[in-house]
Amino acid sequence: MLIDWFTVIAQVLNFLILVWLLKRFLYQPILAAIDAREQDIAAKIADADAKETEAEKQREVYQQKNEAFDQQRKTHMNEVLKGAKAERAQLLDATRQEAEDLRGRLEQALRNEQRSLDEEISRSTREEVFAIARKTLSDLAGTSLEQRMTEIFLDRLRELNTAQITELKSAFKKSSDTLRVRTAFKLSADQRAAIETVIGEMLGKEKAVAFDIVPGLVSGIEISSDGRKIAWSIADYLGSLAKRVDDLLKNKSETEGAAPADSTATPVKDVDNSGH
Amino acid sequence: MNLSPDNIIYWQMGFFKLNATIVFTWGLMLVLVLGSKMITRKLSTGLQRSRWQNLLEIIVTGINKQIEEVGLKHPQKYLGFLGTLFLFVAMASLFTIVPGYEPPTGSLSTTAALAICVFVAVPMFGIEESGVGGYLRGYLKPTIIMLPFNIISEISRTLALAVRLFGNMMSGTMILAILLTITPFVFPIIMSALGLLTGMVQAYIFSILATVYIAAATRVRTTKPEVEPEEATEDKTGSVSKL
């Protein structure tokens, strides 16, 4: 007999006991450990999810902050740029104003210089003209410039018409002052006598005649009394000469082709002609 | 030469006796329980754990998964019975590598005892699941004519369980013994290795058949429309357990 029934019963009992023991010592602890671990992992995953959500929220918050900061920075930048632009415009205005002032002063200085230059030219031209005239007169006619001036002056007096003489007479008679003969140069005794004679012929001899030397007359001669005067001087010629020189220089600068020798000769000729 | 370890009797008093089957069974029980106790004494619930704990976890979850794959909804309820069946048979054949050891499963008494346990457990689990009436109605399906055939099938499959395991384990030991007398070198080692493989396969077959019988008993009432949702939940639990 292959089956021993006592052994069968014993083995059934043994097996049942083994089932109970293994349940107690193997399956339950192992399954409990696995469950605990799974719960732990699930908890960790949940925790990680929560943290991720939190991190996402934080990220959004920081992103918003960043955007706000960018916006603020842009606004500040715009304000600063606007301020800088305004400041620049102000500085430019100030600089322009300063430049205009400076230019005005410069123009003024130029004008002053021009004027003094004109005066200098006028003065030296006059001296030149006188020197030339003096030389020419002494060479050609053997007479002095002053002598010739006096003669021309006297000729003028003689050439006055009756109406003019009458007017002059009445004017000179009204004034109580002496009759003053002003010259730019000193007159010789002959010349003085000649003048006194002519005046006496024309206006009567009751008036005393005084002679003054005034350099400002610009090489001229005049008789004055009580606002009336008869005069001859080179000043008029000089004025016209200066004007012509100016015109000529302007023309020259505009058209740079004119012959310089002719243009300088012309006014001297004119003056000479006018003088006679 | 002994055909069964039952014949090796160490002690006897009337009906009671202490043969090699019982002694080696006790030895196996001792090893299993002590080993489990020693390993599960310091279980870690964290991610770091000992190699032995890993081994036990693999075994337990593997058995659990197998039961589930066969089609039992709550594998942990059957884990104690089916898992112990597998572990006992597997350990019994594994220890054949120890010289002088006689596998208790090489005795028809042990395999008969295990088969009787399955024979009792199947209706027990079935009744627990569907009630006495529900379980018994399963024998009348599809028609009442099938009742005797169902009963015969129930008894014969139990007998087959017992004889299959006994035959395989006994033959393995027997072949080894015969070969040792003919060719004492090398060849018995190969046969021993083959016997280990056979033993493991038998352990798997025995426990998986028991699982199938229990599954069949517990799903006796199940009608067709309910099958699909059940399978769906099984898939879900299966994927969960894989995780």
Coordinates of C-alpha atoms in Angstrom, one line a residue:
Chain A
M1 CA 0.0 0.0 0.0
L2 CA 1.5 3.3 -1.1
I3 CA -0.8 5.5 1.0
D4 CA -0.2 5.5 4.7
W5 CA -3.4 7.2 6.1
F6 CA -1.7 8.3 9.3
T7 CA 0.9 10.1 7.3
V8 CA -1.8 11.6 5.1
I9 CA -3.6 13.0 8.2
A10 CA -0.3 14.1 9.7
Q11 CA 0.7 15.8 6.4
V12 CA -2.7 17.5 6.1
L13 CA -2.2 18.9 9.6
N14 CA 1.4 19.8 8.9
F15 CA 0.3 21.6 5.7
L16 CA -2.4 23.6 7.5
I17 CA 0.1 24.5 10.3
L18 CA 2.6 25.6 7.6
V19 CA -0.1 27.7 5.9
W20 CA -0.9 29.5 9.2
L21 CA 2.8 30.0 10.0
L22 CA 3.7 31.3 6.6
K23 CA 0.7 33.6 6.7
R24 CA 1.9 34.9 10.0
F25 CA 5.6 35.2 9.3
L26 CA 5.9 35.6 5.5
Y27 CA 3.0 36.9 3.6
Q28 CA 1.5 39.4 6.0
P29 CA 4.8 41.2 6.9
I30 CA 6.0 41.3 3.3
L31 CA 2.7 42.6 2.0
A32 CA 2.5 45.1 4.8
A33 CA 6.0 46.3 4.0
I34 CA 5.1 46.6 0.3
D35 CA 1.9 48.4 1.1
A36 CA 3.8 50.8 3.4
R37 CA 6.4 51.5 0.7
E38 CA 3.8 52.1 -1.9
Q39 CA 1.9 54.5 0.4
D40 CA 5.2 56.2 1.1
I41 CA 6.0 56.5 -2.6
A42 CA 2.4 57.7 -3.3
A43 CA 2.8 60.3 -0.4
K44 CA 6.1 61.4 -1.8
I45 CA 4.7 61.7 -5.3
A46 CA 1.7 63.7 -3.9
D47 CA 4.1 65.8 -2.0
A48 CA 6.2 66.3 -5.1
D49 CA 3.1 67.2 -7.1
A50 CA 2.1 69.7 -4.4
K51 CA 5.6 71.2 -4.4
E52 CA 5.5 71.4 -8.2
T53 CA 2.2 73.2 -8.1
E54 CA 3.6 75.5 -5.5
A55 CA 6.7 76.1 -7.5
E56 CA 4.6 76.8 -10.6
K57 CA 2.6 79.3 -8.6
Q58 CA 5.8 80.9 -7.3
R59 CA 7.1 81.0 -10.8
E60 CA 4.0 82.8 -12.1
V61 CA 4.2 85.3 -9.2
Y62 CA 7.9 86.0 -10.1
Q63 CA 7.1 86.2 -13.7
Q64 CA 4.4 88.8 -13.0
K65 CA 6.9 90.7 -10.8
N66 CA 9.4 90.6 -13.5
E67 CA 7.0 92.0 -16.0
A68 CA 5.9 94.7 -13.6
F69 CA 9.6 95.5 -13.0
D70 CA 10.3 95.7 -16.8
Q71 CA 7.3 98.0 -17.2
Q72 CA 8.4 100.2 -14.4
R73 CA 11.9 100.3 -15.8
K74 CA 10.6 101.2 -19.3
T75 CA 8.5 104.0 -17.8
H76 CA 11.5 105.4 -15.8
M77 CA 13.6 105.1 -19.0
N78 CA 11.1 107.1 -20.9
E79 CA 10.9 109.7 -18.3
V80 CA 14.7 110.0 -18.1
L81 CA 14.9 110.2 -21.9
K82 CA 12.2 112.9 -22.0
G83 CA 14.1 114.8 -19.3
A84 CA 17.3 114.5 -21.2
K85 CA 15.7 115.7 -24.4
A86 CA 14.2 118.8 -22.6
E87 CA 17.6 119.5 -21.0
R88 CA 19.3 119.2 -24.4
A89 CA 16.8 121.6 -26.0
Q90 CA 17.4 124.0 -23.2
L91 CA 21.1 123.8 -23.4
L92 CA 20.9 124.2 -27.2
D93 CA 18.8 127.3 -26.8
A94 CA 21.2 128.7 -24.3
T95 CA 24.2 128.0 -26.6
R96 CA 22.4 129.4 -29.6
Q97 CA 21.6 132.6 -27.6
E98 CA 25.3 132.8 -26.5
A99 CA 26.5 132.3 -30.1
E100 CA 24.1 135.0 -31.3
D101 CA 25.4 137.4 -28.6
L102 CA 28.9 136.6 -29.5
R103 CA 28.2 137.1 -33.2
G104 CA 26.6 140.4 -32.4
R105 CA 29.6 141.5 -30.5
L106 CA 31.9 140.3 -33.2
E107 CA 29.8 142.3 -35.8
Q108 CA 30.0 145.3 -33.6
A109 CA 33.7 145.0 -33.3
L110 CA 34.0 144.5 -37.1
R111 CA 32.0 147.6 -37.7
N112 CA 34.1 149.6 -35.3
E113 CA 37.2 148.4 -37.0
Q114 CA 35.7 149.2 -40.4
R115 CA 35.0 152.7 -39.2
S116 CA 38.4 153.3 -37.8
L117 CA 39.9 151.9 -40.9
D118 CA 37.7 154.2 -43.0
E119 CA 38.8 157.1 -40.9
E120 CA 42.4 156.0 -41.3
I121 CA 42.0 155.7 -45.0
S122 CA 40.3 159.1 -45.2
R123 CA 43.0 160.7 -43.2
S124 CA 45.9 159.2 -45.1
T125 CA 44.1 159.9 -48.5
R126 CA 43.7 163.5 -47.5
E127 CA 47.3 163.8 -46.6
E128 CA 48.3 162.1 -49.8
V129 CA 46.0 164.3 -51.8
F130 CA 47.3 167.4 -50.1
A131 CA 50.9 166.3 -50.6
I132 CA 50.3 165.6 -54.3
A133 CA 48.4 168.8 -54.8
R134 CA 51.1 170.7 -52.9
K135 CA 53.8 169.2 -54.9
T136 CA 52.0 169.7 -58.2
L137 CA 51.2 173.3 -57.5
S138 CA 54.7 174.2 -56.4
D139 CA 56.1 172.4 -59.4
L140 CA 53.7 173.7 -62.0
A141 CA 52.7 177.1 -60.8
G142 CA 55.3 178.0 -58.2
T143 CA 52.7 178.5 -55.6
S144 CA 51.7 176.8 -52.3
L145 CA 48.5 174.8 -51.7
E146 CA 47.4 177.2 -49.1
Q147 CA 48.0 180.2 -51.4
R148 CA 45.9 178.5 -54.1
M149 CA 43.2 177.6 -51.6
T150 CA 43.0 181.2 -50.4
E151 CA 42.7 182.4 -54.0
I152 CA 39.9 180.0 -54.9
F153 CA 38.1 181.0 -51.7
L154 CA 38.4 184.6 -52.7
D155 CA 37.3 183.9 -56.2
R156 CA 34.2 182.3 -54.8
L157 CA 33.5 185.3 -52.7
R158 CA 33.8 187.5 -55.7
E159 CA 31.6 185.3 -57.8
L160 CA 28.7 185.6 -55.4
N161 CA 25.7 187.3 -57.0
T162 CA 24.0 190.4 -55.6
A163 CA 21.2 188.7 -53.8
Q164 CA 23.6 186.4 -52.0
I165 CA 25.8 189.3 -51.0
T166 CA 22.8 191.2 -49.7
E167 CA 21.7 188.3 -47.7
L168 CA 25.1 187.8 -46.3
K169 CA 25.5 191.4 -45.5
S170 CA 22.2 191.6 -43.6
A171 CA 23.2 188.4 -41.7
F172 CA 26.6 189.6 -40.7
K173 CA 25.2 193.1 -39.7
K174 CA 22.7 191.6 -37.3
S175 CA 25.4 189.8 -35.3
S176 CA 27.4 191.7 -32.8
D177 CA 30.3 189.3 -32.9
T178 CA 33.3 189.7 -35.0
L179 CA 33.6 188.1 -38.4
R180 CA 35.6 184.8 -38.0
V181 CA 37.8 183.4 -40.7
R182 CA 38.6 179.8 -39.8
T183 CA 41.4 177.9 -41.7
A184 CA 43.0 174.5 -41.3
F185 CA 46.4 176.0 -41.7
K186 CA 48.2 179.2 -40.8
L187 CA 47.7 182.1 -43.2
S188 CA 50.5 184.4 -44.2
A189 CA 50.2 188.2 -43.7
D190 CA 49.5 188.8 -47.4
Q191 CA 46.8 186.3 -47.5
R192 CA 45.2 187.8 -44.5
A193 CA 45.3 191.2 -46.0
A194 CA 43.8 189.9 -49.3
I195 CA 41.0 188.3 -47.5
E196 CA 40.3 191.4 -45.3
T197 CA 40.3 193.5 -48.5
V198 CA 37.8 191.3 -50.4
I199 CA 35.5 191.1 -47.3
G200 CA 35.7 194.8 -46.9
E201 CA 34.7 195.3 -50.5
M202 CA 31.8 193.0 -50.3
L203 CA 30.4 193.6 -46.8
G204 CA 31.7 196.9 -45.8
K205 CA 34.6 197.7 -43.5
E206 CA 32.8 198.2 -40.2
K207 CA 33.2 194.6 -39.1
A208 CA 36.4 193.4 -37.5
V209 CA 37.9 190.2 -38.9
A210 CA 39.5 187.5 -36.7
F211 CA 41.5 184.6 -37.9
D212 CA 41.4 181.1 -36.2
I213 CA 43.2 177.9 -37.0
V214 CA 41.0 174.8 -36.8
P215 CA 42.7 171.5 -38.0
G216 CA 39.2 169.8 -38.1
L217 CA 38.3 171.9 -41.2
V218 CA 40.3 169.4 -43.3
S219 CA 42.3 171.7 -45.2
G220 CA 39.6 174.2 -45.9
I221 CA 38.7 177.8 -45.3
E222 CA 35.4 179.4 -44.1
I223 CA 33.9 182.6 -42.9
S224 CA 31.2 182.4 -40.3
S225 CA 29.1 184.8 -38.3
D226 CA 25.8 184.3 -36.6
G227 CA 25.0 180.9 -38.1
R228 CA 25.9 182.0 -41.7
K229 CA 29.1 180.8 -43.3
I230 CA 30.9 180.8 -46.6
A231 CA 33.3 177.9 -47.0
W232 CA 35.6 175.9 -49.2
S233 CA 37.2 172.7 -48.0
I234 CA 38.5 169.4 -49.4
A235 CA 36.2 167.5 -47.0
D236 CA 33.5 167.2 -49.6
Y237 CA 35.9 165.8 -52.2
L238 CA 37.2 163.4 -49.6
G239 CA 33.7 162.2 -48.8
S240 CA 33.0 161.5 -52.4
L241 CA 36.4 159.9 -52.9
A242 CA 35.8 157.5 -49.9
K243 CA 32.4 156.6 -51.4
R244 CA 33.9 155.8 -54.8
V245 CA 36.7 153.8 -53.2
D246 CA 34.1 151.8 -51.2
D247 CA 32.0 151.2 -54.3
L248 CA 35.0 150.2 -56.2
L249 CA 36.2 147.7 -53.6
K250 CA 32.7 146.2 -53.4
N251 CA 32.6 145.8 -57.2
K252 CA 36.0 144.3 -57.1
S253 CA 35.1 141.7 -54.6
E254 CA 32.0 140.9 -56.6
T255 CA 33.6 140.7 -60.0
E256 CA 37.2 139.7 -59.6
G257 CA 38.3 140.9 -63.0
A258 CA 38.7 144.7 -62.9
A259 CA 42.1 146.3 -63.6
P260 CA 43.4 147.7 -60.3
A261 CA 45.6 150.4 -61.8
D262 CA 42.7 152.2 -63.6
S263 CA 40.4 152.1 -60.7
T264 CA 42.9 153.7 -58.2
A265 CA 43.8 156.4 -60.7
T266 CA 40.2 157.5 -61.4
P267 CA 39.2 159.1 -58.0
V268 CA 42.4 161.2 -57.9
K269 CA 41.5 162.6 -61.3
D270 CA 38.0 163.3 -60.2
V271 CA 39.2 165.1 -57.1
D272 CA 41.6 167.1 -59.0
N273 CA 38.9 168.2 -61.5
S274 CA 36.4 169.0 -58.7
G275 CA 39.0 171.0 -56.9
H276 CA 39.2 173.4 -59.8
Chain B
M1 CA 15.2 0.1 -1.9
N2 CA 12.3 2.2 -0.7
L3 CA 9.7 3.4 -3.1
S4 CA 8.4 6.0 -0.6
P5 CA 9.9 7.7 2.4
D6 CA 6.9 6.5 4.3
N7 CA 8.6 3.2 4.6
I8 CA 11.6 4.7 6.5
I9 CA 10.2 4.6 10.0
Y10 CA 12.1 6.1 12.8
W11 CA 9.7 5.6 15.6
Q12 CA 6.3 3.8 16.0
M13 CA 3.7 3.4 18.7
G14 CA 0.6 1.6 17.4
F15 CA -1.1 3.8 14.9
F16 CA 1.3 6.7 15.5
K17 CA 4.6 6.6 13.8
L18 CA 7.4 9.0 12.8
N19 CA 8.5 8.2 9.3
A20 CA 10.9 10.1 7.0
T21 CA 8.1 11.9 5.3
I22 CA 6.9 13.5 8.4
V23 CA 10.4 14.3 9.7
F24 CA 11.5 15.9 6.5
T25 CA 8.3 17.8 6.3
W26 CA 9.0 19.2 9.7
G27 CA 12.5 20.0 8.6
L28 CA 11.1 21.9 5.6
M29 CA 8.6 23.7 7.7
L30 CA 11.3 24.7 10.2
V31 CA 13.5 26.1 7.4
L32 CA 10.6 28.0 5.8
V33 CA 9.3 29.5 9.0
L34 CA 12.6 30.3 10.5
G35 CA 13.9 31.7 7.2
S36 CA 10.8 33.9 6.9
K37 CA 10.9 35.0 10.4
M38 CA 14.6 35.9 10.3
I39 CA 14.2 37.9 7.1
T40 CA 10.9 39.6 8.0
R41 CA 12.2 40.5 11.4
K42 CA 13.9 43.6 10.1
L43 CA 11.7 44.6 7.2
S44 CA 12.4 48.0 5.6
T45 CA 9.5 50.1 4.2
G46 CA 11.9 52.5 2.5
L47 CA 13.5 52.2 -0.9
Q48 CA 16.7 50.7 0.6
R49 CA 16.2 47.0 1.6
S50 CA 18.2 43.9 2.1
R51 CA 18.7 41.3 -0.7
W52 CA 16.8 38.6 1.2
Q53 CA 13.9 40.9 1.6
N54 CA 14.0 41.7 -2.1
L55 CA 14.0 37.9 -2.8
L56 CA 10.9 37.3 -0.6
E57 CA 9.1 40.3 -2.0
I58 CA 9.8 39.0 -5.5
I59 CA 8.4 35.6 -4.6
V60 CA 5.4 36.9 -2.8
T61 CA 4.4 39.5 -5.4
G62 CA 5.2 36.9 -8.1
I63 CA 2.8 34.4 -6.6
N64 CA 0.2 37.2 -6.0
K65 CA 0.5 38.2 -9.7
Q66 CA 0.1 34.6 -10.9
I67 CA -3.1 34.1 -8.8
E68 CA -4.4 37.3 -10.2
E69 CA -3.6 36.4 -13.8
V70 CA -5.5 33.2 -13.4
G71 CA -8.5 35.2 -12.7
L72 CA -9.1 35.5 -8.9
K73 CA -10.2 38.9 -8.0
H74 CA -8.7 39.2 -4.5
P75 CA -5.4 37.3 -4.7
Q76 CA -4.4 38.1 -1.2
K77 CA -7.2 36.0 0.2
Y78 CA -5.9 32.9 -1.6
L79 CA -2.2 33.8 -1.2
G80 CA -1.8 31.9 2.1
F81 CA -3.1 28.6 0.8
L82 CA -1.8 28.7 -2.8
G83 CA 1.5 30.3 -2.0
T84 CA 2.2 27.7 0.7
L85 CA 1.4 24.9 -1.7
F86 CA 3.9 26.3 -4.2
L87 CA 6.6 27.1 -1.7
F88 CA 6.3 23.7 0.1
V89 CA 6.5 21.7 -3.2
A90 CA 9.2 23.9 -4.6
M91 CA 11.3 23.7 -1.4
A92 CA 10.7 19.9 -1.2
S93 CA 12.2 19.4 -4.6
L94 CA 14.9 22.1 -4.2
F95 CA 16.3 20.3 -1.1
T96 CA 17.0 17.2 -3.2
I97 CA 20.5 18.7 -3.7
V98 CA 21.2 17.8 -0.1
P99 CA 22.6 14.3 0.2
G100 CA 20.5 11.9 2.3
Y101 CA 17.4 14.0 1.8
E102 CA 14.2 12.3 0.9
P103 CA 11.6 14.7 -0.6
P104 CA 8.3 14.4 1.3
T105 CA 6.5 15.0 -2.0
G106 CA 8.0 11.7 -3.2
S107 CA 5.5 10.0 -0.9
L108 CA 2.0 9.4 -2.2
S109 CA 0.7 10.1 1.3
T110 CA 2.0 13.7 1.2
T111 CA 0.7 14.4 -2.4
A112 CA -2.6 12.8 -1.4
A113 CA -2.8 15.0 1.7
L114 CA -2.0 18.1 -0.5
A115 CA -4.6 17.0 -3.1
I116 CA -7.2 16.4 -0.3
C117 CA -6.4 19.9 1.0
V118 CA -7.1 21.3 -2.5
F119 CA -10.2 19.0 -2.8
V120 CA -11.6 20.6 0.4
A121 CA -10.4 24.1 -0.2
V122 CA -12.1 24.4 -3.7
P123 CA -15.7 24.0 -2.4
M124 CA -14.8 26.0 0.7
F125 CA -13.7 29.0 -1.3
G126 CA -16.5 28.5 -3.8
I127 CA -19.2 28.4 -1.0
E128 CA -17.5 31.4 0.6
E129 CA -17.8 33.3 -2.6
S130 CA -21.3 32.2 -3.9
G131 CA -23.0 30.5 -1.0
V132 CA -23.8 26.8 -0.5
G133 CA -26.7 26.9 -3.0
G134 CA -24.9 28.9 -5.6
Y135 CA -21.9 26.6 -5.4
L136 CA -23.9 23.4 -5.5
R137 CA -25.9 24.7 -8.5
G138 CA -22.6 24.8 -10.4
Y139 CA -22.7 20.9 -10.4
L140 CA -26.0 21.0 -12.3
K141 CA -24.7 23.1 -15.1
P142 CA -25.2 23.2 -18.0
T143 CA -27.9 20.4 -17.3
I144 CA -28.7 18.1 -14.5
I145 CA -27.4 15.2 -16.6
M146 CA -23.9 16.6 -16.1
L147 CA -24.1 16.2 -12.3
P148 CA -22.4 12.7 -12.1
F149 CA -19.8 13.7 -14.6
N150 CA -19.1 16.9 -12.6
I151 CA -18.7 14.8 -9.5
I152 CA -16.4 12.3 -11.2
S153 CA -14.4 15.1 -12.7
E154 CA -14.0 16.7 -9.2
I155 CA -12.7 13.5 -7.7
S156 CA -10.6 12.4 -10.6
R157 CA -8.8 15.7 -10.9
T158 CA -7.9 15.5 -7.2
L159 CA -6.6 12.0 -7.8
A160 CA -4.7 13.2 -10.8
L161 CA -3.1 16.1 -8.8
A162 CA -1.9 13.6 -6.2
V163 CA -0.6 11.0 -8.5
R164 CA 1.0 13.5 -11.0
L165 CA 3.1 15.1 -8.3
F166 CA 3.9 11.8 -6.6
G167 CA 4.9 10.2 -9.9
N168 CA 7.2 13.0 -10.9
M169 CA 8.9 13.4 -7.6
M170 CA 9.2 9.7 -6.9
S171 CA 10.5 9.0 -10.4
G172 CA 13.1 11.8 -10.1
T173 CA 14.5 10.3 -6.9
M174 CA 14.2 6.8 -8.3
I175 CA 16.0 7.6 -11.5
L176 CA 18.7 9.3 -9.6
A177 CA 19.1 6.3 -7.3
I178 CA 19.2 3.9 -10.2
L179 CA 21.7 6.0 -12.2
L180 CA 24.0 6.3 -9.1
T181 CA 24.3 2.5 -9.1
I182 CA 25.0 2.3 -12.8
T183 CA 27.1 5.4 -13.6
P184 CA 28.3 6.9 -10.3
F185 CA 30.0 10.0 -11.9
V186 CA 28.8 13.1 -13.7
F187 CA 25.6 11.7 -15.2
P188 CA 23.7 11.7 -11.9
I189 CA 24.6 15.4 -11.5
I190 CA 22.9 16.2 -14.8
M191 CA 19.9 14.1 -13.8
S192 CA 19.8 15.8 -10.5
A193 CA 19.8 19.2 -12.2
L194 CA 17.0 18.0 -14.5
G195 CA 15.2 16.7 -11.4
L196 CA 15.4 20.2 -9.9
L197 CA 13.9 21.7 -13.0
T198 CA 11.1 19.0 -13.0
G199 CA 10.4 19.7 -9.3
M200 CA 10.1 23.4 -9.9
V201 CA 7.8 22.8 -12.9
Q202 CA 5.7 20.4 -10.8
A203 CA 5.4 22.9 -8.0
Y204 CA 4.2 25.5 -10.5
I205 CA 1.8 23.0 -12.1
F206 CA 0.4 21.8 -8.8
S207 CA -0.2 25.3 -7.4
I208 CA -1.5 26.7 -10.7
L209 CA -4.0 23.8 -11.1
A210 CA -5.2 24.4 -7.6
T211 CA -5.6 28.1 -8.4
V212 CA -7.5 27.2 -11.6
Y213 CA -9.8 24.9 -9.7
I214 CA -10.5 27.5 -7.0
A215 CA -11.1 30.2 -9.7
A216 CA -13.5 27.9 -11.5
A217 CA -15.4 27.2 -8.3
T218 CA -15.6 30.9 -7.3
R219 CA -16.7 32.0 -10.8
V220 CA -19.4 29.3 -11.1
R221 CA -22.2 31.8 -10.9
T222 CA -20.6 34.3 -13.2
T223 CA -22.7 35.0 -16.3
K224 CA -21.4 36.2 -19.6
P225 CA -22.3 39.9 -19.5
E226 CA -20.4 40.3 -16.2
V227 CA -17.2 38.8 -17.6
E228 CA -16.1 41.8 -19.5
P229 CA -16.2 44.4 -16.7
E230 CA -14.4 41.8 -14.4
E231 CA -11.7 41.4 -17.0
A232 CA -11.4 45.2 -17.2
T233 CA -10.9 45.5 -13.5
E234 CA -8.5 42.6 -13.6
D235 CA -6.4 44.5 -16.2
K236 CA -6.5 47.5 -14.0
T237 CA -5.4 45.7 -10.9
G238 CA -2.8 43.9 -13.0
S239 CA -1.3 47.1 -14.2
V240 CA -1.4 48.5 -10.6
S241 CA 0.5 45.4 -9.3
K242 CA 3.0 45.8 -12.1
L243 CA 3.7 49.2 -10.8

